[in-house]
Structures are given as C-alpha cells and as structure tokens.
Amino acid sequence: MEYAIKILEKERELIVTALKNGENEHLTALKELDKALDWLRLLKEKQLGAAKKYNVETLPFIEGRGGFSSYRIAIDNETDDIKFWNEYKKMDGSHLLLFPGDCIFNER
C-alpha cells in the first residue's frame, strides 16, 4: 500500500505545482487524488487486504420505522433465541449504532 501512496503523493505534488502556476484545469484531478489517498491511508491503517476479499453492504432504509430507527449489532452467543443475545459494545463501552446508508465491510 505504501508504494501506491507514495506514487500518488508525488503526482499530487505535480498537480499542486501546476495549480500554483495557474493551470486550474487540474483542480478536479487534485480532488480525486486526495480522495484516493484518503481511502488508501484508511485501508492501510485498518490493515485491509485486496478489495476482492470484501463485500460491502449498504444498510437500507428501515421500512415503516421512521427516519430515526437504527441498526444494532448483537452477539448471538451461539443460539437463535434472542433472549440470550447481547448487544455489541465498543471498547469504550458505548453502543455501535448503524443507520440507513451506512456501509458494512465484511470478508468473503
């Protein structure tokens, strides 16, 4: 990942120089590079592998529940009986709330 990031950073420097020289047609390219670099840095930070190893699920609007309903993640404790399930909590003890439009990345 580091190699790709370095190449894009070098290209970014060239675009910034061109923009400073008044070549404003490169502004869109700069925005695209910044977006790509942000994603690559996040993938590196989270130690995610090749994109083909992941499925991305966008959570749909919850029909009939209004706009303020959320999704929750439950630990099923190896049973289908929901009375034995526990809600997942983050390391700080807070609940992880997911909303329509949020994305979940899971390994295939």
Short mmCIF file of N, CA and C in Angstrom, two decimals:
data_model
loop_
_atom_site.label_atom_id
_atom_site.label_comp_id
_atom_site.label_asym_id
_atom_site.label_seq_id
_atom_site.Cartn_x
_atom_site.Cartn_y
_atom_site.Cartn_z
N MET A 1 0.83 -1.19 0.00
CA MET A 1 0.00 0.00 0.00
C MET A 1 0.87 1.26 0.00
N GLU A 2 2.00 1.16 0.70
CA GLU A 2 2.88 2.32 0.83
C GLU A 2 3.39 2.79 -0.53
N TYR A 3 3.70 1.85 -1.42
CA TYR A 3 4.20 2.20 -2.75
C TYR A 3 3.16 3.02 -3.51
N ALA A 4 1.94 2.56 -3.52
CA ALA A 4 0.86 3.27 -4.23
C ALA A 4 0.64 4.66 -3.63
N ILE A 5 0.69 4.75 -2.33
CA ILE A 5 0.51 6.04 -1.66
C ILE A 5 1.62 7.01 -2.07
N LYS A 6 2.85 6.52 -2.08
CA LYS A 6 3.98 7.40 -2.45
C LYS A 6 3.86 7.89 -3.89
N ILE A 7 3.46 7.02 -4.80
CA ILE A 7 3.29 7.43 -6.20
C ILE A 7 2.21 8.50 -6.32
N LEU A 8 1.09 8.30 -5.65
CA LEU A 8 0.01 9.28 -5.71
C LEU A 8 0.41 10.60 -5.04
N GLU A 9 1.19 10.52 -3.98
CA GLU A 9 1.66 11.75 -3.33
C GLU A 9 2.58 12.54 -4.26
N LYS A 10 3.43 11.85 -5.01
CA LYS A 10 4.30 12.54 -5.98
C LYS A 10 3.46 13.19 -7.08
N GLU A 11 2.47 12.47 -7.56
CA GLU A 11 1.58 13.03 -8.58
C GLU A 11 0.83 14.24 -8.03
N ARG A 12 0.45 14.15 -6.77
CA ARG A 12 -0.26 15.26 -6.13
C ARG A 12 0.63 16.51 -6.09
N GLU A 13 1.91 16.32 -5.77
CA GLU A 13 2.84 17.45 -5.74
C GLU A 13 2.93 18.12 -7.11
N LEU A 14 2.95 17.32 -8.17
CA LEU A 14 3.00 17.88 -9.53
C LEU A 14 1.74 18.69 -9.84
N ILE A 15 0.60 18.17 -9.41
CA ILE A 15 -0.67 18.87 -9.66
C ILE A 15 -0.73 20.17 -8.87
N VAL A 16 -0.28 20.14 -7.62
CA VAL A 16 -0.27 21.36 -6.80
C VAL A 16 0.62 22.41 -7.46
N THR A 17 1.76 21.99 -7.97
CA THR A 17 2.65 22.93 -8.66
C THR A 17 1.96 23.52 -9.89
N ALA A 18 1.28 22.68 -10.65
CA ALA A 18 0.56 23.16 -11.83
C ALA A 18 -0.53 24.15 -11.44
N LEU A 19 -1.23 23.87 -10.36
CA LEU A 19 -2.27 24.79 -9.89
C LEU A 19 -1.67 26.13 -9.47
N LYS A 20 -0.52 26.09 -8.81
CA LYS A 20 0.15 27.33 -8.40
C LYS A 20 0.58 28.15 -9.61
N ASN A 21 0.80 27.47 -10.73
CA ASN A 21 1.18 28.15 -11.96
C ASN A 21 -0.04 28.57 -12.79
N GLY A 22 -1.22 28.48 -12.18
CA GLY A 22 -2.42 28.96 -12.84
C GLY A 22 -3.14 27.94 -13.71
N GLU A 23 -2.71 26.69 -13.69
CA GLU A 23 -3.35 25.65 -14.50
C GLU A 23 -4.54 25.07 -13.73
N ASN A 24 -5.61 25.83 -13.66
CA ASN A 24 -6.77 25.48 -12.83
C ASN A 24 -7.54 24.26 -13.31
N GLU A 25 -7.28 23.80 -14.53
CA GLU A 25 -7.99 22.62 -15.03
C GLU A 25 -7.60 21.35 -14.27
N HIS A 26 -6.57 21.44 -13.44
CA HIS A 26 -6.11 20.28 -12.66
C HIS A 26 -6.80 20.16 -11.29
N LEU A 27 -7.70 21.08 -10.98
CA LEU A 27 -8.34 21.07 -9.66
C LEU A 27 -9.14 19.79 -9.43
N THR A 28 -9.87 19.33 -10.44
CA THR A 28 -10.66 18.10 -10.31
C THR A 28 -9.74 16.91 -10.05
N ALA A 29 -8.61 16.86 -10.76
CA ALA A 29 -7.65 15.77 -10.55
C ALA A 29 -7.11 15.78 -9.13
N LEU A 30 -6.86 16.97 -8.58
CA LEU A 30 -6.36 17.08 -7.21
C LEU A 30 -7.39 16.53 -6.22
N LYS A 31 -8.65 16.88 -6.43
CA LYS A 31 -9.71 16.38 -5.55
C LYS A 31 -9.81 14.86 -5.62
N GLU A 32 -9.71 14.30 -6.83
CA GLU A 32 -9.77 12.85 -6.99
C GLU A 32 -8.58 12.17 -6.32
N LEU A 33 -7.40 12.73 -6.49
CA LEU A 33 -6.21 12.17 -5.84
C LEU A 33 -6.32 12.22 -4.32
N ASP A 34 -6.80 13.33 -3.80
CA ASP A 34 -6.97 13.44 -2.35
C ASP A 34 -7.94 12.39 -1.82
N LYS A 35 -9.02 12.18 -2.56
CA LYS A 35 -10.00 11.16 -2.16
C LYS A 35 -9.36 9.77 -2.19
N ALA A 36 -8.62 9.47 -3.26
CA ALA A 36 -7.96 8.17 -3.38
C ALA A 36 -6.93 7.98 -2.27
N LEU A 37 -6.15 9.01 -1.99
CA LEU A 37 -5.15 8.92 -0.92
C LEU A 37 -5.81 8.69 0.44
N ASP A 38 -6.91 9.39 0.70
CA ASP A 38 -7.63 9.18 1.96
C ASP A 38 -8.05 7.72 2.11
N TRP A 39 -8.60 7.14 1.03
CA TRP A 39 -9.04 5.74 1.08
C TRP A 39 -7.84 4.80 1.27
N LEU A 40 -6.78 5.02 0.54
CA LEU A 40 -5.61 4.15 0.68
C LEU A 40 -5.02 4.22 2.08
N ARG A 41 -4.97 5.40 2.65
CA ARG A 41 -4.45 5.54 4.02
C ARG A 41 -5.35 4.83 5.03
N LEU A 42 -6.67 4.91 4.82
CA LEU A 42 -7.60 4.21 5.71
C LEU A 42 -7.43 2.70 5.58
N LEU A 43 -7.32 2.21 4.35
CA LEU A 43 -7.12 0.78 4.13
C LEU A 43 -5.83 0.30 4.79
N LYS A 44 -4.79 1.10 4.68
CA LYS A 44 -3.51 0.76 5.32
C LYS A 44 -3.65 0.75 6.84
N GLU A 45 -4.28 1.79 7.37
CA GLU A 45 -4.45 1.91 8.83
C GLU A 45 -5.24 0.73 9.39
N LYS A 46 -6.29 0.33 8.69
CA LYS A 46 -7.16 -0.76 9.17
C LYS A 46 -6.64 -2.13 8.74
N GLN A 47 -5.53 -2.14 8.01
CA GLN A 47 -4.88 -3.37 7.55
C GLN A 47 -5.83 -4.25 6.74
N LEU A 48 -6.58 -3.61 5.85
CA LEU A 48 -7.48 -4.35 4.98
C LEU A 48 -6.71 -4.83 3.75
N GLY A 49 -7.07 -6.02 3.28
CA GLY A 49 -6.38 -6.61 2.14
C GLY A 49 -6.98 -6.18 0.82
N ALA A 50 -6.88 -7.06 -0.16
CA ALA A 50 -7.37 -6.77 -1.51
C ALA A 50 -8.89 -6.56 -1.50
N ALA A 51 -9.34 -5.62 -2.31
CA ALA A 51 -10.77 -5.27 -2.36
C ALA A 51 -11.64 -6.47 -2.70
N LYS A 52 -11.13 -7.37 -3.54
CA LYS A 52 -11.93 -8.53 -3.95
C LYS A 52 -12.21 -9.49 -2.80
N LYS A 53 -11.54 -9.30 -1.67
CA LYS A 53 -11.77 -10.15 -0.50
C LYS A 53 -12.93 -9.67 0.36
N TYR A 54 -13.52 -8.53 -0.01
CA TYR A 54 -14.54 -7.93 0.85
C TYR A 54 -15.85 -7.73 0.11
N ASN A 55 -16.91 -7.80 0.88
CA ASN A 55 -18.24 -7.47 0.41
C ASN A 55 -18.64 -6.18 1.13
N VAL A 56 -19.23 -5.25 0.40
CA VAL A 56 -19.69 -4.00 1.01
C VAL A 56 -21.21 -3.99 0.95
N GLU A 57 -21.81 -3.89 2.09
CA GLU A 57 -23.27 -3.90 2.23
C GLU A 57 -23.71 -2.53 2.71
N THR A 58 -24.58 -1.88 1.94
CA THR A 58 -25.15 -0.60 2.37
C THR A 58 -26.48 -0.88 3.05
N LEU A 59 -26.63 -0.41 4.27
CA LEU A 59 -27.85 -0.69 5.02
C LEU A 59 -29.01 0.11 4.44
N PRO A 60 -30.13 -0.59 4.18
CA PRO A 60 -31.28 0.09 3.57
C PRO A 60 -32.11 0.85 4.59
N PHE A 61 -32.96 1.74 4.08
CA PHE A 61 -33.93 2.43 4.92
C PHE A 61 -34.83 1.38 5.56
N ILE A 62 -35.16 1.56 6.82
CA ILE A 62 -35.98 0.60 7.55
C ILE A 62 -37.45 0.96 7.31
N GLU A 63 -38.10 0.20 6.45
CA GLU A 63 -39.48 0.49 6.07
C GLU A 63 -40.42 0.49 7.28
N GLY A 64 -41.28 1.49 7.35
CA GLY A 64 -42.30 1.56 8.38
C GLY A 64 -41.79 1.91 9.77
N ARG A 65 -40.53 2.30 9.88
CA ARG A 65 -39.97 2.58 11.20
C ARG A 65 -39.63 4.05 11.40
N GLY A 66 -39.86 4.87 10.40
CA GLY A 66 -39.50 6.28 10.54
C GLY A 66 -38.02 6.50 10.27
N GLY A 67 -37.62 7.73 10.28
CA GLY A 67 -36.26 8.07 9.91
C GLY A 67 -35.24 8.00 11.03
N PHE A 68 -35.66 7.66 12.24
CA PHE A 68 -34.72 7.69 13.36
C PHE A 68 -34.39 6.31 13.91
N SER A 69 -34.86 5.26 13.24
CA SER A 69 -34.51 3.90 13.67
C SER A 69 -33.07 3.60 13.30
N SER A 70 -32.45 2.74 14.09
CA SER A 70 -31.05 2.38 13.82
C SER A 70 -30.91 0.86 13.82
N TYR A 71 -29.80 0.43 13.30
CA TYR A 71 -29.43 -0.98 13.34
C TYR A 71 -28.49 -1.17 14.52
N ARG A 72 -28.54 -2.36 15.10
CA ARG A 72 -27.64 -2.70 16.21
C ARG A 72 -26.97 -4.02 15.88
N ILE A 73 -25.79 -4.23 16.41
CA ILE A 73 -25.07 -5.48 16.23
C ILE A 73 -25.22 -6.29 17.51
N ALA A 74 -25.61 -7.55 17.35
CA ALA A 74 -25.81 -8.41 18.51
C ALA A 74 -24.84 -9.58 18.47
N ILE A 75 -24.42 -10.00 19.64
CA ILE A 75 -23.62 -11.22 19.81
C ILE A 75 -24.63 -12.31 20.14
N ASP A 76 -24.72 -13.32 19.28
CA ASP A 76 -25.80 -14.31 19.42
C ASP A 76 -25.51 -15.42 20.43
N ASN A 77 -24.31 -15.46 20.99
CA ASN A 77 -23.94 -16.48 21.98
C ASN A 77 -24.29 -17.90 21.51
N GLU A 78 -24.15 -18.11 20.21
CA GLU A 78 -24.36 -19.41 19.57
C GLU A 78 -25.76 -19.97 19.77
N THR A 79 -26.75 -19.07 19.79
CA THR A 79 -28.14 -19.51 19.89
C THR A 79 -29.02 -18.62 19.03
N ASP A 80 -30.12 -19.18 18.54
CA ASP A 80 -31.09 -18.40 17.78
C ASP A 80 -32.12 -17.73 18.68
N ASP A 81 -32.09 -18.03 19.97
CA ASP A 81 -33.03 -17.45 20.93
C ASP A 81 -32.54 -16.06 21.33
N ILE A 82 -33.26 -15.02 20.88
CA ILE A 82 -32.77 -13.65 21.08
C ILE A 82 -32.71 -13.22 22.55
N LYS A 83 -33.38 -13.93 23.44
CA LYS A 83 -33.29 -13.53 24.85
C LYS A 83 -31.90 -13.77 25.43
N PHE A 84 -31.08 -14.56 24.74
CA PHE A 84 -29.71 -14.81 25.18
C PHE A 84 -28.68 -13.95 24.44
N TRP A 85 -29.16 -13.10 23.56
CA TRP A 85 -28.25 -12.26 22.79
C TRP A 85 -27.82 -11.05 23.61
N ASN A 86 -26.63 -10.55 23.32
CA ASN A 86 -26.11 -9.34 23.95
C ASN A 86 -25.76 -8.34 22.85
N GLU A 87 -26.04 -7.08 23.13
CA GLU A 87 -25.68 -6.06 22.16
C GLU A 87 -24.18 -5.82 22.20
N TYR A 88 -23.58 -5.72 21.03
CA TYR A 88 -22.16 -5.44 20.91
C TYR A 88 -21.88 -4.04 21.45
N LYS A 89 -20.78 -3.92 22.19
CA LYS A 89 -20.34 -2.61 22.68
C LYS A 89 -18.90 -2.38 22.24
N LYS A 90 -18.59 -1.13 21.96
CA LYS A 90 -17.23 -0.75 21.58
C LYS A 90 -16.33 -0.84 22.82
N MET A 91 -15.03 -0.68 22.59
CA MET A 91 -14.05 -0.78 23.68
C MET A 91 -14.34 0.21 24.81
N ASP A 92 -14.93 1.36 24.46
CA ASP A 92 -15.22 2.36 25.49
C ASP A 92 -16.56 2.11 26.19
N GLY A 93 -17.23 1.01 25.83
CA GLY A 93 -18.49 0.65 26.46
C GLY A 93 -19.73 1.22 25.79
N SER A 94 -19.54 2.08 24.80
CA SER A 94 -20.70 2.66 24.11
C SER A 94 -21.21 1.71 23.04
N HIS A 95 -22.47 1.90 22.67
CA HIS A 95 -23.09 1.07 21.65
C HIS A 95 -22.68 1.56 20.26
N LEU A 96 -22.60 0.63 19.34
CA LEU A 96 -22.32 0.97 17.95
C LEU A 96 -23.66 1.07 17.23
N LEU A 97 -24.05 2.28 16.88
CA LEU A 97 -25.31 2.49 16.18
C LEU A 97 -25.04 2.64 14.69
N LEU A 98 -25.78 1.90 13.90
CA LEU A 98 -25.67 1.98 12.45
C LEU A 98 -26.99 2.52 11.91
N PHE A 99 -26.90 3.32 10.87
CA PHE A 99 -28.09 3.96 10.32
C PHE A 99 -28.22 3.65 8.84
N PRO A 100 -29.44 3.79 8.29
CA PRO A 100 -29.62 3.57 6.85
C PRO A 100 -28.61 4.40 6.06
N GLY A 101 -27.99 3.75 5.08
CA GLY A 101 -26.96 4.41 4.28
C GLY A 101 -25.56 4.09 4.75
N ASP A 102 -25.40 3.64 6.00
CA ASP A 102 -24.08 3.23 6.48
C ASP A 102 -23.65 1.97 5.74
N CYS A 103 -22.36 1.78 5.62
CA CYS A 103 -21.82 0.61 4.91
C CYS A 103 -21.12 -0.32 5.89
N ILE A 104 -21.25 -1.60 5.61
CA ILE A 104 -20.55 -2.63 6.38
C ILE A 104 -19.61 -3.35 5.43
N PHE A 105 -18.34 -3.46 5.81
CA PHE A 105 -17.36 -4.23 5.05
C PHE A 105 -17.20 -5.56 5.76
N ASN A 106 -17.41 -6.66 5.06
CA ASN A 106 -17.14 -7.95 5.67
C ASN A 106 -16.35 -8.82 4.70
N GLU A 107 -15.47 -9.65 5.28
CA GLU A 107 -14.66 -10.53 4.44
C GLU A 107 -15.53 -11.61 3.85
N ARG A 108 -15.23 -11.94 2.61
CA ARG A 108 -16.00 -13.00 1.93
C ARG A 108 -15.55 -14.35 2.41
#
